[in-house]
Amino acid sequence: MKSSKPFLPWWKSITWRIQLWYGVALALAIAAMTIAFYRYEREHQLDRLDARLADLVRPILPQVAPGGARNREGPPPPRQRGEGAERRARGPGGEGRPEMPGRKVPEWLSESYWAVAWDPQGEIVYRAGRPAPDFVAYEEGRIADELRTREGHRMMRFMGPGRRVIVVGAPLTLIEPQLRQHTRKLIGVGLGLFGGGLLVGWLIVRWGLRPIGVIGRTATEIAEGDLSKRIDSAHASRELHGLAEVLNTTFAKLEAGIKEREQFTADASHELRTPLTVVIGQIQQLLSAERPGQEYREGLLTAERAAQRMKKLVEELLLLARLDEARHAKRDPMDLADVVRTVASEMRGLVAKRDAELKLDLQPAPLMGDRDAIVRVVANLLGNALQHNPTGVSIRIWTRKGEREVELGVQDSGEGIGQEEQKHLFERFYRVDTARSRRSGVGNSGLGLSICDAFVRQHGGRIEVESEIGRGSTFLVTFPLNSSS
């Protein structure tokens, strides 16, 4: 069986994204450290080379001083005297460069180094070691000491005795073996750090995202039908604790909603089955044999009452379904006191039939809302007080506007409702007492107070009940000021 999970490319994985960014940051950090260490090592090797060049200067000074070794050995041949300008032009590294007479390369001067000295007139007075590069030449007027790198050579220029310019230098190839060895070490260490860092980062990311996997598995189990599962938010991290709490609340509401829907479906089926049974039974009875016209009439009237009850139940179910979908009620101006007067006037016949006493204590209570919905609430509360209490009951209805709320109260002196029954009073299809609910001969679906509660909550209000057996009941409906004018 193929998996139902869709294929997602690796770049859509949170783990890989975090690992990728972490790897880039780690690589940049290691590269920066490697470059910094390389530059430090290069400067260190240059400092060592500079120190060796400085050590070369001390033996040279006596030989380039006026009256030094050259004076003792005598002046150079005339051929070399005439070639001073040529030497100045070509520099000390030119091809066919003349050697100074009587000059011996000192033992302390390695072939890797070179040294050149000029007198104030720009004539070479000393040269030793390997041939100097072609770019090394006497620069008239340049007498300041300096240290520079040029064309792969490290040079040290300074002013000697008798204003003679001395330049010693060496190729940078002398330090390249050490730099290459150091570079290989740096690359090896860097690659090791990068690989180890990626491994540690992968483990940390996997460990850090493990709670998300737990949440996903729990959600999958719930989706597969195990609605009792919950996420262990007590051991969740701070960042995921809030998410776990929200999901647990959502799962709890989902479970309650599904159970409520299942119960609703079962109750609705039961309520619809009863009138359907009556209708079918009456029709079957009438069709079973020839009967007098009066029996046909009575049977059809019974079937009609059952059908009317079924119609009323279906209408209430549809109304509840619409209320479940609607989030907000209409906002039309009205006076709650006028609504109560209208409902009381329309129900005068039922009040008289039940021999009830109806008292109205109405104060202006402006309200913004759906007038039809508010009429339905008042009619249901008044109808319940009349139908579910003995005849001769006393009923009081009041309205008032407080500082923060608009209030509607319906109080009766009837039988009252038990504490345990009050907890389920606003549940759908709940009946306090079947015999009590049918005392007036009018069928009760158990949806009236559920509809009232839905209408009130749609207006941002609440409905509460206070009751005591033998002392009557009080239903109190309040709407917040943001729903009032």
PDB file of C-alpha atoms in Angstrom, residues 134-391:
ATOM      1  CA  ASP A 134      66.729  43.600 -11.445  1.00  0.00           C
ATOM      2  CA  PHE A 135      64.365  46.030  -9.771  1.00  0.00           C
ATOM      3  CA  VAL A 136      66.877  46.706  -6.975  1.00  0.00           C
ATOM      4  CA  ALA A 137      68.639  49.969  -7.853  1.00  0.00           C
ATOM      5  CA  TYR A 138      70.050  53.067  -6.240  1.00  0.00           C
ATOM      6  CA  GLU A 139      67.349  55.672  -5.661  1.00  0.00           C
ATOM      7  CA  GLU A 140      68.839  59.114  -5.382  1.00  0.00           C
ATOM      8  CA  GLY A 141      67.472  61.152  -2.542  1.00  0.00           C
ATOM      9  CA  ARG A 142      65.908  58.113  -0.831  1.00  0.00           C
ATOM     10  CA  ILE A 143      67.781  57.876   2.419  1.00  0.00           C
ATOM     11  CA  ALA A 144      65.116  56.825   4.917  1.00  0.00           C
ATOM     12  CA  ASP A 145      65.281  53.335   6.401  1.00  0.00           C
ATOM     13  CA  GLU A 146      62.452  51.083   5.242  1.00  0.00           C
ATOM     14  CA  LEU A 147      61.220  47.535   5.028  1.00  0.00           C
ATOM     15  CA  ARG A 148      59.195  46.423   2.017  1.00  0.00           C
ATOM     16  CA  THR A 149      57.997  43.436  -0.022  1.00  0.00           C
ATOM     17  CA  ARG A 150      58.249  43.599  -3.802  1.00  0.00           C
ATOM     18  CA  GLU A 151      57.900  41.031  -6.575  1.00  0.00           C
ATOM     19  CA  GLY A 152      58.371  38.051  -4.290  1.00  0.00           C
ATOM     20  CA  HIS A 153      61.288  39.491  -2.310  1.00  0.00           C
ATOM     21  CA  ARG A 154      61.632  40.890   1.185  1.00  0.00           C
ATOM     22  CA  MET A 155      64.006  43.877   1.293  1.00  0.00           C
ATOM     23  CA  MET A 156      65.537  45.944   4.075  1.00  0.00           C
ATOM     24  CA  ARG A 157      66.993  49.350   3.096  1.00  0.00           C
ATOM     25  CA  PHE A 158      68.898  51.538   5.537  1.00  0.00           C
ATOM     26  CA  MET A 159      71.544  54.253   5.632  1.00  0.00           C
ATOM     27  CA  GLY A 160      75.051  53.057   6.516  1.00  0.00           C
ATOM     28  CA  PRO A 161      78.226  54.936   7.451  1.00  0.00           C
ATOM     29  CA  GLY A 162      79.361  57.648   5.038  1.00  0.00           C
ATOM     30  CA  ARG A 163      75.785  58.037   3.754  1.00  0.00           C
ATOM     31  CA  ARG A 164      76.104  54.775   1.940  1.00  0.00           C
ATOM     32  CA  VAL A 165      72.844  52.979   1.144  1.00  0.00           C
ATOM     33  CA  ILE A 166      72.703  49.301   2.039  1.00  0.00           C
ATOM     34  CA  VAL A 167      69.960  46.946   0.825  1.00  0.00           C
ATOM     35  CA  VAL A 168      69.730  43.334   1.941  1.00  0.00           C
ATOM     36  CA  GLY A 169      67.000  40.955   0.869  1.00  0.00           C
ATOM     37  CA  ALA A 170      65.819  37.428   0.294  1.00  0.00           C
ATOM     38  CA  PRO A 171      63.142  35.719  -1.793  1.00  0.00           C
ATOM     39  CA  LEU A 172      59.867  34.888  -0.088  1.00  0.00           C
ATOM     40  CA  THR A 173      60.296  31.309  -1.261  1.00  0.00           C
ATOM     41  CA  LEU A 174      62.330  30.824   1.907  1.00  0.00           C
ATOM     42  CA  ILE A 175      59.167  30.936   4.024  1.00  0.00           C
ATOM     43  CA  GLU A 176      56.857  29.164   1.572  1.00  0.00           C
ATOM     44  CA  PRO A 177      57.565  25.611   2.868  1.00  0.00           C
ATOM     45  CA  GLN A 178      56.599  26.641   6.389  1.00  0.00           C
ATOM     46  CA  LEU A 179      53.501  28.439   5.094  1.00  0.00           C
ATOM     47  CA  ARG A 180      52.455  25.443   2.988  1.00  0.00           C
ATOM     48  CA  GLN A 181      52.870  23.121   5.933  1.00  0.00           C
ATOM     49  CA  HIS A 182      50.914  25.486   8.156  1.00  0.00           C
ATOM     50  CA  THR A 183      48.202  25.844   5.483  1.00  0.00           C
ATOM     51  CA  ARG A 184      47.801  22.071   5.253  1.00  0.00           C
ATOM     52  CA  LYS A 185      47.409  21.893   9.009  1.00  0.00           C
ATOM     53  CA  LEU A 186      44.859  24.694   8.996  1.00  0.00           C
ATOM     54  CA  ILE A 187      42.838  23.056   6.202  1.00  0.00           C
ATOM     55  CA  GLY A 188      42.886  19.716   7.996  1.00  0.00           C
ATOM     56  CA  VAL A 189      41.818  21.236  11.292  1.00  0.00           C
ATOM     57  CA  GLY A 190      39.171  23.349   9.537  1.00  0.00           C
ATOM     58  CA  LEU A 191      37.688  20.355   7.722  1.00  0.00           C
ATOM     59  CA  GLY A 192      37.659  18.394  10.959  1.00  0.00           C
ATOM     60  CA  LEU A 193      35.933  21.217  12.793  1.00  0.00           C
ATOM     61  CA  PHE A 194      33.439  21.626   9.955  1.00  0.00           C
ATOM     62  CA  GLY A 195      32.572  17.932   9.850  1.00  0.00           C
ATOM     63  CA  GLY A 196      32.350  17.668  13.628  1.00  0.00           C
ATOM     64  CA  GLY A 197      30.323  20.862  13.806  1.00  0.00           C
ATOM     65  CA  LEU A 198      27.863  19.573  11.201  1.00  0.00           C
ATOM     66  CA  LEU A 199      27.452  16.317  13.114  1.00  0.00           C
ATOM     67  CA  VAL A 200      26.924  18.084  16.440  1.00  0.00           C
ATOM     68  CA  GLY A 201      24.560  20.571  14.779  1.00  0.00           C
ATOM     69  CA  TRP A 202      22.564  17.750  13.213  1.00  0.00           C
ATOM     70  CA  LEU A 203      22.194  16.011  16.580  1.00  0.00           C
ATOM     71  CA  ILE A 204      21.191  19.263  18.301  1.00  0.00           C
ATOM     72  CA  VAL A 205      18.632  20.104  15.606  1.00  0.00           C
ATOM     73  CA  ARG A 206      17.169  16.598  15.711  1.00  0.00           C
ATOM     74  CA  TRP A 207      16.975  16.725  19.481  1.00  0.00           C
ATOM     75  CA  GLY A 208      15.483  20.223  19.456  1.00  0.00           C
ATOM     76  CA  LEU A 209      12.820  19.340  16.879  1.00  0.00           C
ATOM     77  CA  ARG A 210      11.924  16.030  18.509  1.00  0.00           C
ATOM     78  CA  PRO A 211       8.931  17.565  20.379  1.00  0.00           C
ATOM     79  CA  ILE A 212       7.497  18.671  17.018  1.00  0.00           C
ATOM     80  CA  GLY A 213       7.672  15.067  15.864  1.00  0.00           C
ATOM     81  CA  VAL A 214       5.848  13.974  19.017  1.00  0.00           C
ATOM     82  CA  ILE A 215       3.167  16.587  18.331  1.00  0.00           C
ATOM     83  CA  GLY A 216       2.866  15.379  14.742  1.00  0.00           C
ATOM     84  CA  ARG A 217       2.515  11.731  15.780  1.00  0.00           C
ATOM     85  CA  THR A 218      -0.108  12.623  18.378  1.00  0.00           C
ATOM     86  CA  ALA A 219      -2.060  14.635  15.806  1.00  0.00           C
ATOM     87  CA  THR A 220      -1.854  11.685  13.390  1.00  0.00           C
ATOM     88  CA  GLU A 221      -3.228   9.301  16.014  1.00  0.00           C
ATOM     89  CA  ILE A 222      -6.078  11.729  16.691  1.00  0.00           C
ATOM     90  CA  ALA A 223      -6.779  12.032  12.965  1.00  0.00           C
ATOM     91  CA  GLU A 224      -6.926   8.240  12.757  1.00  0.00           C
ATOM     92  CA  GLY A 225      -9.699   8.165  15.354  1.00  0.00           C
ATOM     93  CA  ASP A 226      -8.071   8.093  18.805  1.00  0.00           C
ATOM     94  CA  LEU A 227      -9.626  11.312  20.106  1.00  0.00           C
ATOM     95  CA  SER A 228      -8.473  10.658  23.670  1.00  0.00           C
ATOM     96  CA  LYS A 229      -4.813  11.361  22.840  1.00  0.00           C
ATOM     97  CA  ARG A 230      -3.232  14.565  24.133  1.00  0.00           C
ATOM     98  CA  ILE A 231       0.185  16.192  23.870  1.00  0.00           C
ATOM     99  CA  ASP A 232       2.335  16.087  27.008  1.00  0.00           C
ATOM    100  CA  SER A 233       2.705  19.846  27.423  1.00  0.00           C
ATOM    101  CA  ALA A 234       4.219  19.500  30.908  1.00  0.00           C
ATOM    102  CA  HIS A 235       7.550  18.353  29.421  1.00  0.00           C
ATOM    103  CA  ALA A 236       7.434  20.578  26.344  1.00  0.00           C
ATOM    104  CA  SER A 237       9.948  23.386  25.886  1.00  0.00           C
ATOM    105  CA  ARG A 238       8.989  26.971  26.563  1.00  0.00           C
ATOM    106  CA  GLU A 239       8.622  27.710  22.855  1.00  0.00           C
ATOM    107  CA  LEU A 240       6.367  24.685  22.244  1.00  0.00           C
ATOM    108  CA  HIS A 241       4.429  24.742  25.521  1.00  0.00           C
ATOM    109  CA  GLY A 242       1.952  27.329  24.252  1.00  0.00           C
ATOM    110  CA  LEU A 243       1.521  25.456  20.962  1.00  0.00           C
ATOM    111  CA  ALA A 244       0.920  22.190  22.826  1.00  0.00           C
ATOM    112  CA  GLU A 245      -1.673  23.846  25.078  1.00  0.00           C
ATOM    113  CA  VAL A 246      -3.499  25.358  22.100  1.00  0.00           C
ATOM    114  CA  LEU A 247      -3.489  22.038  20.240  1.00  0.00           C
ATOM    115  CA  ASN A 248      -4.708  20.162  23.318  1.00  0.00           C
ATOM    116  CA  THR A 249      -7.538  22.659  23.695  1.00  0.00           C
ATOM    117  CA  THR A 250      -8.364  22.254  20.009  1.00  0.00           C
ATOM    118  CA  PHE A 251      -8.278  18.468  20.292  1.00  0.00           C
ATOM    119  CA  ALA A 252     -10.537  18.587  23.359  1.00  0.00           C
ATOM    120  CA  LYS A 253     -13.023  20.810  21.545  1.00  0.00           C
ATOM    121  CA  LEU A 254     -12.832  18.539  18.514  1.00  0.00           C
ATOM    122  CA  GLU A 255     -13.534  15.475  20.649  1.00  0.00           C
ATOM    123  CA  ALA A 256     -16.388  17.224  22.445  1.00  0.00           C
ATOM    124  CA  GLY A 257     -17.795  18.480  19.144  1.00  0.00           C
ATOM    125  CA  ILE A 258     -17.708  15.033  17.553  1.00  0.00           C
ATOM    126  CA  LYS A 259     -19.321  13.442  20.601  1.00  0.00           C
ATOM    127  CA  GLU A 260     -21.916  16.207  20.679  1.00  0.00           C
ATOM    128  CA  ARG A 261     -22.618  15.714  16.979  1.00  0.00           C
ATOM    129  CA  GLU A 262     -22.940  11.969  17.443  1.00  0.00           C
ATOM    130  CA  GLN A 263     -25.283  12.485  20.369  1.00  0.00           C
ATOM    131  CA  PHE A 264     -27.166  15.135  18.414  1.00  0.00           C
ATOM    132  CA  THR A 265     -27.609  12.782  15.472  1.00  0.00           C
ATOM    133  CA  ALA A 266     -28.784   9.978  17.724  1.00  0.00           C
ATOM    134  CA  ASP A 267     -31.221  12.243  19.569  1.00  0.00           C
ATOM    135  CA  ALA A 268     -32.516  13.784  16.349  1.00  0.00           C
ATOM    136  CA  SER A 269     -33.045  10.337  14.860  1.00  0.00           C
ATOM    137  CA  HIS A 270     -34.910   9.264  17.980  1.00  0.00           C
ATOM    138  CA  GLU A 271     -37.059  12.400  18.029  1.00  0.00           C
ATOM    139  CA  LEU A 272     -37.903  12.071  14.351  1.00  0.00           C
ATOM    140  CA  ARG A 273     -38.612   8.363  14.639  1.00  0.00           C
ATOM    141  CA  THR A 274     -41.399   8.901  17.183  1.00  0.00           C
ATOM    142  CA  PRO A 275     -43.662  11.114  15.024  1.00  0.00           C
ATOM    143  CA  LEU A 276     -42.823   9.062  11.955  1.00  0.00           C
ATOM    144  CA  THR A 277     -43.915   5.947  13.808  1.00  0.00           C
ATOM    145  CA  VAL A 278     -47.182   7.663  14.736  1.00  0.00           C
ATOM    146  CA  VAL A 279     -47.831   8.759  11.141  1.00  0.00           C
ATOM    147  CA  ILE A 280     -46.996   5.358   9.672  1.00  0.00           C
ATOM    148  CA  GLY A 281     -48.997   3.557  12.367  1.00  0.00           C
ATOM    149  CA  GLN A 282     -52.084   5.695  11.795  1.00  0.00           C
ATOM    150  CA  ILE A 283     -51.893   5.266   8.025  1.00  0.00           C
ATOM    151  CA  GLN A 284     -51.428   1.524   8.309  1.00  0.00           C
ATOM    152  CA  GLN A 285     -54.336   1.284  10.748  1.00  0.00           C
ATOM    153  CA  LEU A 286     -56.622   3.287   8.468  1.00  0.00           C
ATOM    154  CA  LEU A 287     -55.661   1.170   5.459  1.00  0.00           C
ATOM    155  CA  SER A 288     -56.076  -2.146   7.230  1.00  0.00           C
ATOM    156  CA  ALA A 289     -59.888  -2.136   6.917  1.00  0.00           C
ATOM    157  CA  GLU A 290     -62.894  -0.087   5.974  1.00  0.00           C
ATOM    158  CA  ARG A 291     -63.749   2.385   8.734  1.00  0.00           C
ATOM    159  CA  PRO A 292     -66.340   5.065   9.394  1.00  0.00           C
ATOM    160  CA  GLY A 293     -65.519   8.571   8.218  1.00  0.00           C
ATOM    161  CA  GLN A 294     -65.062   9.836  11.785  1.00  0.00           C
ATOM    162  CA  GLU A 295     -62.300   7.299  12.463  1.00  0.00           C
ATOM    163  CA  TYR A 296     -60.544   8.367   9.264  1.00  0.00           C
ATOM    164  CA  ARG A 297     -60.759  11.960  10.413  1.00  0.00           C
ATOM    165  CA  GLU A 298     -59.404  11.223  13.894  1.00  0.00           C
ATOM    166  CA  GLY A 299     -56.583   9.107  12.463  1.00  0.00           C
ATOM    167  CA  LEU A 300     -55.610  11.822   9.994  1.00  0.00           C
ATOM    168  CA  LEU A 301     -55.683  14.461  12.736  1.00  0.00           C
ATOM    169  CA  THR A 302     -53.351  12.325  14.848  1.00  0.00           C
ATOM    170  CA  ALA A 303     -51.016  11.893  11.877  1.00  0.00           C
ATOM    171  CA  GLU A 304     -51.137  15.642  11.212  1.00  0.00           C
ATOM    172  CA  ARG A 305     -50.166  16.454  14.807  1.00  0.00           C
ATOM    173  CA  ALA A 306     -47.250  14.049  14.569  1.00  0.00           C
ATOM    174  CA  ALA A 307     -46.230  15.559  11.239  1.00  0.00           C
ATOM    175  CA  GLN A 308     -46.461  19.073  12.678  1.00  0.00           C
ATOM    176  CA  ARG A 309     -44.281  18.027  15.587  1.00  0.00           C
ATOM    177  CA  MET A 310     -41.800  16.521  13.160  1.00  0.00           C
ATOM    178  CA  LYS A 311     -41.864  19.708  11.093  1.00  0.00           C
ATOM    179  CA  LYS A 312     -41.216  21.813  14.189  1.00  0.00           C
ATOM    180  CA  LEU A 313     -38.315  19.577  15.165  1.00  0.00           C
ATOM    181  CA  VAL A 314     -36.773  19.817  11.702  1.00  0.00           C
ATOM    182  CA  GLU A 315     -37.132  23.608  11.745  1.00  0.00           C
ATOM    183  CA  GLU A 316     -35.420  23.794  15.128  1.00  0.00           C
ATOM    184  CA  LEU A 317     -32.611  21.540  13.932  1.00  0.00           C
ATOM    185  CA  LEU A 318     -32.084  23.733  10.879  1.00  0.00           C
ATOM    186  CA  LEU A 319     -32.128  26.827  13.082  1.00  0.00           C
ATOM    187  CA  LEU A 320     -29.464  25.363  15.372  1.00  0.00           C
ATOM    188  CA  ALA A 321     -27.355  24.444  12.353  1.00  0.00           C
ATOM    189  CA  ARG A 322     -27.544  28.032  11.078  1.00  0.00           C
ATOM    190  CA  LEU A 323     -26.687  29.362  14.537  1.00  0.00           C
ATOM    191  CA  ASP A 324     -23.629  27.106  14.673  1.00  0.00           C
ATOM    192  CA  GLU A 325     -22.398  28.578  11.398  1.00  0.00           C
ATOM    193  CA  ALA A 326     -23.244  32.226  12.146  1.00  0.00           C
ATOM    194  CA  ARG A 327     -20.674  34.069  14.263  1.00  0.00           C
ATOM    195  CA  HIS A 328     -22.429  37.410  14.658  1.00  0.00           C
ATOM    196  CA  ALA A 329     -26.032  38.555  14.827  1.00  0.00           C
ATOM    197  CA  LYS A 330     -27.617  41.423  12.964  1.00  0.00           C
ATOM    198  CA  ARG A 331     -27.328  44.799  14.655  1.00  0.00           C
ATOM    199  CA  ASP A 332     -30.679  46.598  14.554  1.00  0.00           C
ATOM    200  CA  PRO A 333     -31.747  49.090  17.242  1.00  0.00           C
ATOM    201  CA  MET A 334     -34.567  47.989  19.543  1.00  0.00           C
ATOM    202  CA  ASP A 335     -35.906  48.394  23.057  1.00  0.00           C
ATOM    203  CA  LEU A 336     -35.891  45.158  25.019  1.00  0.00           C
ATOM    204  CA  ALA A 337     -38.935  46.362  26.988  1.00  0.00           C
ATOM    205  CA  ASP A 338     -40.942  46.784  23.757  1.00  0.00           C
ATOM    206  CA  VAL A 339     -39.983  43.271  22.684  1.00  0.00           C
ATOM    207  CA  VAL A 340     -41.289  41.855  25.976  1.00  0.00           C
ATOM    208  CA  ARG A 341     -44.569  43.791  25.630  1.00  0.00           C
ATOM    209  CA  THR A 342     -45.042  42.450  22.107  1.00  0.00           C
ATOM    210  CA  VAL A 343     -44.417  38.839  23.133  1.00  0.00           C
ATOM    211  CA  ALA A 344     -46.667  39.124  26.204  1.00  0.00           C
ATOM    212  CA  SER A 345     -49.454  40.514  24.039  1.00  0.00           C
ATOM    213  CA  GLU A 346     -49.137  37.687  21.519  1.00  0.00           C
ATOM    214  CA  MET A 347     -49.197  35.041  24.260  1.00  0.00           C
ATOM    215  CA  ARG A 348     -52.219  36.406  26.150  1.00  0.00           C
ATOM    216  CA  GLY A 349     -54.285  33.419  25.035  1.00  0.00           C
ATOM    217  CA  LEU A 350     -51.814  30.881  26.473  1.00  0.00           C
ATOM    218  CA  VAL A 351     -51.514  32.907  29.690  1.00  0.00           C
ATOM    219  CA  ALA A 352     -55.294  32.845  30.074  1.00  0.00           C
ATOM    220  CA  LYS A 353     -55.481  29.145  29.198  1.00  0.00           C
ATOM    221  CA  ARG A 354     -52.961  28.314  31.918  1.00  0.00           C
ATOM    222  CA  ASP A 355     -54.783  30.633  34.351  1.00  0.00           C
ATOM    223  CA  ALA A 356     -51.392  32.287  35.014  1.00  0.00           C
ATOM    224  CA  GLU A 357     -50.613  35.666  36.528  1.00  0.00           C
ATOM    225  CA  LEU A 358     -48.181  37.709  34.401  1.00  0.00           C
ATOM    226  CA  LYS A 359     -46.482  40.776  35.880  1.00  0.00           C
ATOM    227  CA  LEU A 360     -44.332  43.108  33.766  1.00  0.00           C
ATOM    228  CA  ASP A 361     -41.703  45.340  35.375  1.00  0.00           C
ATOM    229  CA  LEU A 362     -40.189  46.963  32.322  1.00  0.00           C
ATOM    230  CA  GLN A 363     -37.647  49.751  32.182  1.00  0.00           C
ATOM    231  CA  PRO A 364     -36.181  51.134  28.936  1.00  0.00           C
ATOM    232  CA  ALA A 365     -33.371  48.848  27.805  1.00  0.00           C
ATOM    233  CA  PRO A 366     -31.992  49.917  24.388  1.00  0.00           C
ATOM    234  CA  LEU A 367     -30.269  47.085  22.551  1.00  0.00           C
ATOM    235  CA  MET A 368     -28.568  46.527  19.192  1.00  0.00           C
ATOM    236  CA  GLY A 369     -29.313  43.072  17.835  1.00  0.00           C
ATOM    237  CA  ASP A 370     -31.500  40.729  15.819  1.00  0.00           C
ATOM    238  CA  ARG A 371     -35.088  41.478  16.848  1.00  0.00           C
ATOM    239  CA  ASP A 372     -36.425  38.119  15.632  1.00  0.00           C
ATOM    240  CA  ALA A 373     -33.815  36.286  17.702  1.00  0.00           C
ATOM    241  CA  ILE A 374     -34.593  38.301  20.848  1.00  0.00           C
ATOM    242  CA  VAL A 375     -38.336  37.704  20.321  1.00  0.00           C
ATOM    243  CA  ARG A 376     -37.597  33.959  20.096  1.00  0.00           C
ATOM    244  CA  VAL A 377     -35.639  34.072  23.380  1.00  0.00           C
ATOM    245  CA  VAL A 378     -38.401  35.915  25.269  1.00  0.00           C
ATOM    246  CA  ALA A 379     -41.125  33.685  23.806  1.00  0.00           C
ATOM    247  CA  ASN A 380     -39.263  30.479  24.703  1.00  0.00           C
ATOM    248  CA  LEU A 381     -38.602  31.573  28.288  1.00  0.00           C
ATOM    249  CA  LEU A 382     -42.195  32.717  28.814  1.00  0.00           C
ATOM    250  CA  GLY A 383     -43.556  29.614  27.077  1.00  0.00           C
ATOM    251  CA  ASN A 384     -41.461  27.304  29.280  1.00  0.00           C
ATOM    252  CA  ALA A 385     -42.695  29.074  32.417  1.00  0.00           C
ATOM    253  CA  LEU A 386     -46.301  28.564  31.299  1.00  0.00           C
ATOM    254  CA  GLN A 387     -46.093  25.024  29.911  1.00  0.00           C
ATOM    255  CA  HIS A 388     -43.810  23.310  32.438  1.00  0.00           C
ATOM    256  CA  ASN A 389     -45.526  24.541  35.617  1.00  0.00           C
ATOM    257  CA  PRO A 390     -48.956  23.859  37.129  1.00  0.00           C
ATOM    258  CA  THR A 391     -51.857  26.105  36.182  1.00  0.00           C
TER     259      THR A 391
END
